């Protein structure tokens, strides 16, 4: 994730809700936050007032601390009325983490896209003590630094089940082009791709609200990576297609309620920035691969800053995504280099 200046964007609230508290960002729409134990240290969640209870958007990691905060929220801002529906924007653990818990403990109905549900459930069931051989091969293909690879080989990898509560069978599918009634409004559903496949976003027909998840964020660009599950995916191409499509829907007065950072207005400009950032990164990368380079060698032109240990994995999958996009667009060649890594070179 890269930091960017917030030019042209407006942030109606300069501070986020405190732990266990909510800010009403529009009539019947509450904004709340849950902590994450990472550099990006929070996720935003929202609750929409249904009169009898609530529809909540996203859920946080499944941790003891987050469950306790949820209970505080239920007693406080949610006024002891039930969570009737839980909407998950995409399958990442900070968003889906407690969906299964809200289903199992509180009887909430889960609504999400089919891809998000299948991915989340598959990954929570895929318990790994050590990285799968396909993952190690994928890291080697990406040119992961030898010391990092040696360490990862012998470590328990990130397991979805460590951060995502068990997911019971059964959910309600959300689709591109559907609409849904929530919080006294009708919302059009538009799905995006690139950050996560079939990521749901919700566009109110009745006022200026957009529930964007991680598809559109202010001040940081969502991570876009390629993984061993689909090594020839082209999430950069998918991402650009989504941004261009959403640009046709975006209004300057839209209040964007995203999964991280602050609510903002200025969506048309933000989408342009996100598109230009990737075009800029691809251009710098193309100039850099005048001689063959693996993904692990491409952090400098892509990120323009040094990458620490904690960010290494995200940086690597993002570098693979950009190089593979150039390769699949016919702008670069790809050959096996030393140590079995793919090395990419600009076509003359
Ligand atoms: Zn995400
Ligand atoms: Zn997120």
PDB file of N, CA, C and O in Angstrom, residues 122-185:
ATOM      1  N   UNK A 122     -13.465 -21.729   1.552  1.00  0.00           N
ATOM      2  CA  UNK A 122     -12.370 -22.618   1.145  1.00  0.00           C
ATOM      3  C   UNK A 122     -11.121 -22.343   1.989  1.00  0.00           C
ATOM      4  O   UNK A 122     -10.495 -23.259   2.518  1.00  0.00           O
ATOM      5  N   UNK A 123     -10.772 -21.081   2.127  1.00  0.00           N
ATOM      6  CA  UNK A 123      -9.522 -20.747   2.802  1.00  0.00           C
ATOM      7  C   UNK A 123      -9.590 -21.023   4.305  1.00  0.00           C
ATOM      8  O   UNK A 123      -8.582 -21.397   4.902  1.00  0.00           O
ATOM      9  N   UNK A 124     -10.762 -20.881   4.927  1.00  0.00           N
ATOM     10  CA  UNK A 124     -10.839 -21.200   6.359  1.00  0.00           C
ATOM     11  C   UNK A 124     -10.703 -22.710   6.588  1.00  0.00           C
ATOM     12  O   UNK A 124     -10.258 -23.138   7.644  1.00  0.00           O
ATOM     13  N   UNK A 125     -11.075 -23.499   5.586  1.00  0.00           N
ATOM     14  CA  UNK A 125     -10.978 -24.963   5.738  1.00  0.00           C
ATOM     15  C   UNK A 125      -9.582 -25.482   5.377  1.00  0.00           C
ATOM     16  O   UNK A 125      -9.244 -26.630   5.646  1.00  0.00           O
ATOM     17  N   UNK A 126      -8.759 -24.644   4.775  1.00  0.00           N
ATOM     18  CA  UNK A 126      -7.451 -25.055   4.241  1.00  0.00           C
ATOM     19  C   UNK A 126      -6.368 -24.784   5.281  1.00  0.00           C
ATOM     20  O   UNK A 126      -5.619 -23.824   5.177  1.00  0.00           O
ATOM     21  N   UNK A 127      -6.325 -25.648   6.301  1.00  0.00           N
ATOM     22  CA  UNK A 127      -5.392 -25.450   7.400  1.00  0.00           C
ATOM     23  C   UNK A 127      -4.005 -25.956   7.004  1.00  0.00           C
ATOM     24  O   UNK A 127      -3.857 -27.102   6.593  1.00  0.00           O
ATOM     25  N   UNK A 128      -3.016 -25.101   7.104  1.00  0.00           N
ATOM     26  CA  UNK A 128      -1.655 -25.486   6.698  1.00  0.00           C
ATOM     27  C   UNK A 128      -0.663 -25.225   7.824  1.00  0.00           C
ATOM     28  O   UNK A 128      -0.572 -24.105   8.320  1.00  0.00           O
ATOM     29  N   UNK A 129       0.098 -26.267   8.170  1.00  0.00           N
ATOM     30  CA  UNK A 129       1.133 -26.112   9.187  1.00  0.00           C
ATOM     31  C   UNK A 129       2.392 -25.494   8.564  1.00  0.00           C
ATOM     32  O   UNK A 129       3.122 -24.731   9.196  1.00  0.00           O
ATOM     33  N   UNK A 130       2.623 -25.836   7.291  1.00  0.00           N
ATOM     34  CA  UNK A 130       3.754 -25.284   6.518  1.00  0.00           C
ATOM     35  C   UNK A 130       3.199 -24.865   5.158  1.00  0.00           C
ATOM     36  O   UNK A 130       2.183 -25.388   4.712  1.00  0.00           O
ATOM     37  N   UNK A 131       3.878 -23.946   4.475  1.00  0.00           N
ATOM     38  CA  UNK A 131       3.370 -23.522   3.161  1.00  0.00           C
ATOM     39  C   UNK A 131       3.249 -24.714   2.203  1.00  0.00           C
ATOM     40  O   UNK A 131       4.097 -25.614   2.213  1.00  0.00           O
ATOM     41  N   UNK A 132       2.194 -24.721   1.392  1.00  0.00           N
ATOM     42  CA  UNK A 132       2.008 -25.775   0.397  1.00  0.00           C
ATOM     43  C   UNK A 132       3.162 -25.722  -0.610  1.00  0.00           C
ATOM     44  O   UNK A 132       3.718 -24.651  -0.851  1.00  0.00           O
ATOM     45  N   UNK A 133       3.512 -26.887  -1.206  1.00  0.00           N
ATOM     46  CA  UNK A 133       4.603 -26.885  -2.200  1.00  0.00           C
ATOM     47  C   UNK A 133       4.337 -25.903  -3.345  1.00  0.00           C
ATOM     48  O   UNK A 133       5.269 -25.283  -3.861  1.00  0.00           O
ATOM     49  N   UNK A 134       3.061 -25.741  -3.706  1.00  0.00           N
ATOM     50  CA  UNK A 134       2.719 -24.793  -4.785  1.00  0.00           C
ATOM     51  C   UNK A 134       3.046 -23.358  -4.377  1.00  0.00           C
ATOM     52  O   UNK A 134       3.428 -22.531  -5.213  1.00  0.00           O
ATOM     53  N   UNK A 135       2.877 -23.083  -3.079  1.00  0.00           N
ATOM     54  CA  UNK A 135       3.185 -21.725  -2.593  1.00  0.00           C
ATOM     55  C   UNK A 135       4.695 -21.479  -2.651  1.00  0.00           C
ATOM     56  O   UNK A 135       5.145 -20.419  -3.085  1.00  0.00           O
ATOM     57  N   UNK A 136       5.480 -22.483  -2.228  1.00  0.00           N
ATOM     58  CA  UNK A 136       6.951 -22.344  -2.283  1.00  0.00           C
ATOM     59  C   UNK A 136       7.394 -22.156  -3.738  1.00  0.00           C
ATOM     60  O   UNK A 136       8.209 -21.274  -4.045  1.00  0.00           O
ATOM     61  N   UNK A 137       6.825 -22.959  -4.641  1.00  0.00           N
ATOM     62  CA  UNK A 137       7.179 -22.828  -6.067  1.00  0.00           C
ATOM     63  C   UNK A 137       6.802 -21.441  -6.589  1.00  0.00           C
ATOM     64  O   UNK A 137       7.540 -20.831  -7.372  1.00  0.00           O
ATOM     65  N   UNK A 138       5.660 -20.943  -6.135  1.00  0.00           N
ATOM     66  CA  UNK A 138       5.214 -19.615  -6.563  1.00  0.00           C
ATOM     67  C   UNK A 138       6.190 -18.539  -6.062  1.00  0.00           C
ATOM     68  O   UNK A 138       6.574 -17.630  -6.808  1.00  0.00           O
ATOM     69  N   UNK A 139       6.604 -18.661  -4.798  1.00  0.00           N
ATOM     70  CA  UNK A 139       7.580 -17.707  -4.238  1.00  0.00           C
ATOM     71  C   UNK A 139       8.887 -17.746  -5.030  1.00  0.00           C
ATOM     72  O   UNK A 139       9.491 -16.707  -5.308  1.00  0.00           O
ATOM     73  N   UNK A 140       9.328 -18.971  -5.370  1.00  0.00           N
ATOM     74  CA  UNK A 140      10.572 -19.096  -6.153  1.00  0.00           C
ATOM     75  C   UNK A 140      10.408 -18.437  -7.518  1.00  0.00           C
ATOM     76  O   UNK A 140      11.298 -17.734  -7.986  1.00  0.00           O
ATOM     77  N   UNK A 141       9.260 -18.658  -8.138  1.00  0.00           N
ATOM     78  CA  UNK A 141       8.998 -18.043  -9.439  1.00  0.00           C
ATOM     79  C   UNK A 141       9.003 -16.524  -9.353  1.00  0.00           C
ATOM     80  O   UNK A 141       9.311 -15.839 -10.324  1.00  0.00           O
ATOM     81  N   UNK A 142       8.612 -16.018  -8.183  1.00  0.00           N
ATOM     82  CA  UNK A 142       8.555 -14.565  -7.997  1.00  0.00           C
ATOM     83  C   UNK A 142       9.923 -13.974  -7.658  1.00  0.00           C
ATOM     84  O   UNK A 142      10.065 -12.764  -7.572  1.00  0.00           O
ATOM     85  N   UNK A 143      10.903 -14.847  -7.416  1.00  0.00           N
ATOM     86  CA  UNK A 143      12.226 -14.353  -7.048  1.00  0.00           C
ATOM     87  C   UNK A 143      12.286 -13.847  -5.617  1.00  0.00           C
ATOM     88  O   UNK A 143      13.000 -12.887  -5.321  1.00  0.00           O
ATOM     89  N   UNK A 144      11.564 -14.494  -4.732  1.00  0.00           N
ATOM     90  CA  UNK A 144      11.615 -14.111  -3.313  1.00  0.00           C
ATOM     91  C   UNK A 144      13.052 -14.202  -2.807  1.00  0.00           C
ATOM     92  O   UNK A 144      13.771 -15.157  -3.127  1.00  0.00           O
ATOM     93  N   UNK A 145      13.478 -13.214  -2.016  1.00  0.00           N
ATOM     94  CA  UNK A 145      14.838 -13.194  -1.460  1.00  0.00           C
ATOM     95  C   UNK A 145      15.103 -14.511  -0.724  1.00  0.00           C
ATOM     96  O   UNK A 145      14.231 -15.015  -0.011  1.00  0.00           O
ATOM     97  N   UNK A 146      16.327 -15.053  -0.910  1.00  0.00           N
ATOM     98  CA  UNK A 146      16.646 -16.392  -0.397  1.00  0.00           C
ATOM     99  C   UNK A 146      16.441 -16.507   1.114  1.00  0.00           C
ATOM    100  O   UNK A 146      15.921 -17.513   1.606  1.00  0.00           O
ATOM    101  N   UNK A 147      16.837 -15.462   1.855  1.00  0.00           N
ATOM    102  CA  UNK A 147      16.697 -15.532   3.325  1.00  0.00           C
ATOM    103  C   UNK A 147      15.216 -15.540   3.739  1.00  0.00           C
ATOM    104  O   UNK A 147      14.828 -16.265   4.661  1.00  0.00           O
ATOM    105  N   UNK A 148      14.399 -14.760   3.034  1.00  0.00           N
ATOM    106  CA  UNK A 148      12.961 -14.723   3.355  1.00  0.00           C
ATOM    107  C   UNK A 148      12.331 -16.076   3.038  1.00  0.00           C
ATOM    108  O   UNK A 148      11.576 -16.629   3.840  1.00  0.00           O
ATOM    109  N   UNK A 149      12.704 -16.634   1.885  1.00  0.00           N
ATOM    110  CA  UNK A 149      12.155 -17.926   1.476  1.00  0.00           C
ATOM    111  C   UNK A 149      12.542 -19.017   2.475  1.00  0.00           C
ATOM    112  O   UNK A 149      11.696 -19.834   2.882  1.00  0.00           O
ATOM    113  N   UNK A 150      13.807 -19.001   2.893  1.00  0.00           N
ATOM    114  CA  UNK A 150      14.282 -20.023   3.841  1.00  0.00           C
ATOM    115  C   UNK A 150      13.482 -19.954   5.144  1.00  0.00           C
ATOM    116  O   UNK A 150      13.106 -20.987   5.707  1.00  0.00           O
ATOM    117  N   UNK A 151      13.208 -18.732   5.603  1.00  0.00           N
ATOM    118  CA  UNK A 151      12.433 -18.558   6.829  1.00  0.00           C
ATOM    119  C   UNK A 151      10.997 -19.046   6.650  1.00  0.00           C
ATOM    120  O   UNK A 151      10.455 -19.748   7.487  1.00  0.00           O
ATOM    121  N   UNK A 152      10.405 -18.658   5.531  1.00  0.00           N
ATOM    122  CA  UNK A 152       8.976 -18.983   5.325  1.00  0.00           C
ATOM    123  C   UNK A 152       8.712 -20.472   5.165  1.00  0.00           C
ATOM    124  O   UNK A 152       7.666 -20.964   5.550  1.00  0.00           O
ATOM    125  N   UNK A 153       9.686 -21.157   4.554  1.00  0.00           N
ATOM    126  CA  UNK A 153       9.574 -22.604   4.376  1.00  0.00           C
ATOM    127  C   UNK A 153       9.286 -23.325   5.685  1.00  0.00           C
ATOM    128  O   UNK A 153       8.553 -24.299   5.715  1.00  0.00           O
ATOM    129  N   UNK A 154       9.915 -22.846   6.766  1.00  0.00           N
ATOM    130  CA  UNK A 154       9.848 -23.543   8.052  1.00  0.00           C
ATOM    131  C   UNK A 154       8.899 -22.896   9.049  1.00  0.00           C
ATOM    132  O   UNK A 154       8.914 -23.220  10.232  1.00  0.00           O
ATOM    133  N   UNK A 155       8.099 -21.944   8.581  1.00  0.00           N
ATOM    134  CA  UNK A 155       7.168 -21.272   9.487  1.00  0.00           C
ATOM    135  C   UNK A 155       5.736 -21.663   9.165  1.00  0.00           C
ATOM    136  O   UNK A 155       5.410 -21.920   8.007  1.00  0.00           O
ATOM    137  N   UNK A 156       4.872 -21.600  10.195  1.00  0.00           N
ATOM    138  CA  UNK A 156       3.441 -21.723   9.921  1.00  0.00           C
ATOM    139  C   UNK A 156       3.034 -20.487   9.116  1.00  0.00           C
ATOM    140  O   UNK A 156       3.265 -19.366   9.549  1.00  0.00           O
ATOM    141  N   UNK A 157       2.434 -20.699   7.940  1.00  0.00           N
ATOM    142  CA  UNK A 157       2.041 -19.522   7.143  1.00  0.00           C
ATOM    143  C   UNK A 157       0.803 -18.860   7.730  1.00  0.00           C
ATOM    144  O   UNK A 157       0.185 -19.397   8.649  1.00  0.00           O
ATOM    145  N   UNK A 158       0.455 -17.701   7.202  1.00  0.00           N
ATOM    146  CA  UNK A 158      -0.799 -17.067   7.593  1.00  0.00           C
ATOM    147  C   UNK A 158      -1.943 -18.004   7.215  1.00  0.00           C
ATOM    148  O   UNK A 158      -2.080 -18.392   6.062  1.00  0.00           O
ATOM    149  N   UNK A 159      -2.715 -18.404   8.193  1.00  0.00           N
ATOM    150  CA  UNK A 159      -3.870 -19.280   7.958  1.00  0.00           C
ATOM    151  C   UNK A 159      -5.140 -18.464   8.150  1.00  0.00           C
ATOM    152  O   UNK A 159      -5.301 -17.799   9.170  1.00  0.00           O
ATOM    153  N   UNK A 160      -6.030 -18.537   7.197  1.00  0.00           N
ATOM    154  CA  UNK A 160      -7.305 -17.839   7.312  1.00  0.00           C
ATOM    155  C   UNK A 160      -8.014 -18.212   8.611  1.00  0.00           C
ATOM    156  O   UNK A 160      -8.589 -17.363   9.275  1.00  0.00           O
ATOM    157  N   UNK A 161      -7.965 -19.504   8.941  1.00  0.00           N
ATOM    158  CA  UNK A 161      -8.709 -19.982  10.112  1.00  0.00           C
ATOM    159  C   UNK A 161      -8.221 -19.325  11.406  1.00  0.00           C
ATOM    160  O   UNK A 161      -8.948 -19.283  12.394  1.00  0.00           O
ATOM    161  N   UNK A 162      -6.988 -18.788  11.397  1.00  0.00           N
ATOM    162  CA  UNK A 162      -6.482 -18.113  12.602  1.00  0.00           C
ATOM    163  C   UNK A 162      -7.181 -16.778  12.835  1.00  0.00           C
ATOM    164  O   UNK A 162      -7.182 -16.253  13.946  1.00  0.00           O
ATOM    165  N   UNK A 163      -7.720 -16.199  11.795  1.00  0.00           N
ATOM    166  CA  UNK A 163      -8.304 -14.856  11.886  1.00  0.00           C
ATOM    167  C   UNK A 163      -9.764 -14.808  11.424  1.00  0.00           C
ATOM    168  O   UNK A 163     -10.369 -13.745  11.446  1.00  0.00           O
ATOM    169  N   UNK A 164     -10.285 -15.942  10.977  1.00  0.00           N
ATOM    170  CA  UNK A 164     -11.659 -15.979  10.464  1.00  0.00           C
ATOM    171  C   UNK A 164     -12.422 -17.067  11.211  1.00  0.00           C
ATOM    172  O   UNK A 164     -11.982 -18.217  11.263  1.00  0.00           O
ATOM    173  N   UNK A 165     -13.539 -16.705  11.798  1.00  0.00           N
ATOM    174  CA  UNK A 165     -14.364 -17.666  12.540  1.00  0.00           C
ATOM    175  C   UNK A 165     -14.925 -18.703  11.566  1.00  0.00           C
ATOM    176  O   UNK A 165     -15.134 -18.398  10.393  1.00  0.00           O
ATOM    177  N   UNK A 166     -15.180 -19.946  12.059  1.00  0.00           N
ATOM    178  CA  UNK A 166     -15.762 -20.968  11.172  1.00  0.00           C
ATOM    179  C   UNK A 166     -17.018 -20.432  10.500  1.00  0.00           C
ATOM    180  O   UNK A 166     -17.810 -19.728  11.128  1.00  0.00           O
ATOM    181  N   UNK A 167     -17.162 -20.755   9.221  1.00  0.00           N
ATOM    182  CA  UNK A 167     -18.310 -20.256   8.472  1.00  0.00           C
ATOM    183  C   UNK A 167     -19.319 -21.361   8.256  1.00  0.00           C
ATOM    184  O   UNK A 167     -19.038 -22.345   7.578  1.00  0.00           O
ATOM    185  N   UNK A 168     -20.509 -21.217   8.857  1.00  0.00           N
ATOM    186  CA  UNK A 168     -21.536 -22.238   8.642  1.00  0.00           C
ATOM    187  C   UNK A 168     -21.950 -22.275   7.176  1.00  0.00           C
ATOM    188  O   UNK A 168     -21.719 -21.326   6.438  1.00  0.00           O
ATOM    189  N   UNK A 169     -22.559 -23.374   6.764  1.00  0.00           N
ATOM    190  CA  UNK A 169     -23.089 -23.469   5.402  1.00  0.00           C
ATOM    191  C   UNK A 169     -24.232 -22.487   5.227  1.00  0.00           C
ATOM    192  O   UNK A 169     -25.043 -22.312   6.131  1.00  0.00           O
ATOM    193  N   UNK A 170     -24.289 -21.866   4.062  1.00  0.00           N
ATOM    194  CA  UNK A 170     -25.460 -21.067   3.740  1.00  0.00           C
ATOM    195  C   UNK A 170     -25.207 -19.578   3.754  1.00  0.00           C
ATOM    196  O   UNK A 170     -24.656 -19.035   4.713  1.00  0.00           O
ATOM    197  N   UNK A 171     -25.556 -18.936   2.672  1.00  0.00           N
ATOM    198  CA  UNK A 171     -25.448 -17.484   2.551  1.00  0.00           C
ATOM    199  C   UNK A 171     -26.411 -17.058   1.462  1.00  0.00           C
ATOM    200  O   UNK A 171     -26.981 -17.893   0.753  1.00  0.00           O
ATOM    201  N   UNK A 172     -26.607 -15.744   1.326  1.00  0.00           N
ATOM    202  CA  UNK A 172     -27.446 -15.201   0.253  1.00  0.00           C
ATOM    203  C   UNK A 172     -26.542 -14.460  -0.722  1.00  0.00           C
ATOM    204  O   UNK A 172     -25.712 -13.648  -0.305  1.00  0.00           O
ATOM    205  N   UNK A 173     -26.731 -14.773  -1.991  1.00  0.00           N
ATOM    206  CA  UNK A 173     -25.806 -14.262  -3.003  1.00  0.00           C
ATOM    207  C   UNK A 173     -26.150 -12.836  -3.452  1.00  0.00           C
ATOM    208  O   UNK A 173     -27.314 -12.522  -3.725  1.00  0.00           O
ATOM    209  N   UNK A 174     -25.141 -12.004  -3.551  1.00  0.00           N
ATOM    210  CA  UNK A 174     -25.263 -10.658  -4.132  1.00  0.00           C
ATOM    211  C   UNK A 174     -24.591 -10.669  -5.492  1.00  0.00           C
ATOM    212  O   UNK A 174     -23.520 -11.247  -5.648  1.00  0.00           O
ATOM    213  N   UNK A 175     -25.219 -10.026  -6.456  1.00  0.00           N
ATOM    214  CA  UNK A 175     -24.719 -10.041  -7.836  1.00  0.00           C
ATOM    215  C   UNK A 175     -24.595  -8.647  -8.423  1.00  0.00           C
ATOM    216  O   UNK A 175     -25.402  -7.773  -8.098  1.00  0.00           O
ATOM    217  N   UNK A 176     -23.654  -8.478  -9.334  1.00  0.00           N
ATOM    218  CA  UNK A 176     -23.570  -7.269 -10.154  1.00  0.00           C
ATOM    219  C   UNK A 176     -24.944  -6.967 -10.765  1.00  0.00           C
ATOM    220  O   UNK A 176     -25.581  -7.857 -11.336  1.00  0.00           O
ATOM    221  N   UNK A 177     -25.380  -5.697 -10.605  1.00  0.00           N
ATOM    222  CA  UNK A 177     -26.648  -5.293 -11.216  1.00  0.00           C
ATOM    223  C   UNK A 177     -27.873  -5.476 -10.330  1.00  0.00           C
ATOM    224  O   UNK A 177     -28.929  -4.943 -10.635  1.00  0.00           O
ATOM    225  N   UNK A 178     -27.714  -6.246  -9.213  1.00  0.00           N
ATOM    226  CA  UNK A 178     -28.826  -6.385  -8.268  1.00  0.00           C
ATOM    227  C   UNK A 178     -29.014  -5.075  -7.507  1.00  0.00           C
ATOM    228  O   UNK A 178     -28.124  -4.232  -7.485  1.00  0.00           O
ATOM    229  N   UNK A 179     -30.162  -4.956  -6.842  1.00  0.00           N
ATOM    230  CA  UNK A 179     -30.300  -3.886  -5.865  1.00  0.00           C
ATOM    231  C   UNK A 179     -30.730  -4.513  -4.546  1.00  0.00           C
ATOM    232  O   UNK A 179     -31.212  -5.649  -4.510  1.00  0.00           O
ATOM    233  N   UNK A 180     -30.512  -3.764  -3.468  1.00  0.00           N
ATOM    234  CA  UNK A 180     -30.844  -4.273  -2.140  1.00  0.00           C
ATOM    235  C   UNK A 180     -31.360  -3.114  -1.302  1.00  0.00           C
ATOM    236  O   UNK A 180     -30.868  -1.988  -1.423  1.00  0.00           O
ATOM    237  N   UNK A 181     -32.374  -3.384  -0.467  1.00  0.00           N
ATOM    238  CA  UNK A 181     -32.884  -2.373   0.460  1.00  0.00           C
ATOM    239  C   UNK A 181     -32.150  -2.513   1.786  1.00  0.00           C
ATOM    240  O   UNK A 181     -32.078  -3.607   2.355  1.00  0.00           O
ATOM    241  N   UNK A 182     -31.569  -1.409   2.251  1.00  0.00           N
ATOM    242  CA  UNK A 182     -30.864  -1.409   3.543  1.00  0.00           C
ATOM    243  C   UNK A 182     -30.961  -0.006   4.132  1.00  0.00           C
ATOM    244  O   UNK A 182     -30.774   0.974   3.404  1.00  0.00           O
ATOM    245  N   UNK A 183     -31.256   0.072   5.411  1.00  0.00           N
ATOM    246  CA  UNK A 183     -31.233   1.358   6.099  1.00  0.00           C
ATOM    247  C   UNK A 183     -32.142   2.397   5.469  1.00  0.00           C
ATOM    248  O   UNK A 183     -31.776   3.574   5.406  1.00  0.00           O
ATOM    249  N   UNK A 184     -33.308   1.969   4.976  1.00  0.00           N
ATOM    250  CA  UNK A 184     -34.264   2.919   4.417  1.00  0.00           C
ATOM    251  C   UNK A 184     -33.889   3.460   3.045  1.00  0.00           C
ATOM    252  O   UNK A 184     -34.449   4.460   2.594  1.00  0.00           O
ATOM    253  N   UNK A 185     -32.921   2.816   2.397  1.00  0.00           N
ATOM    254  CA  UNK A 185     -32.498   3.243   1.062  1.00  0.00           C
ATOM    255  C   UNK A 185     -32.462   2.029   0.132  1.00  0.00           C
ATOM    256  O   UNK A 185     -32.338   0.894   0.599  1.00  0.00           O
TER     257      UNK A 185
END
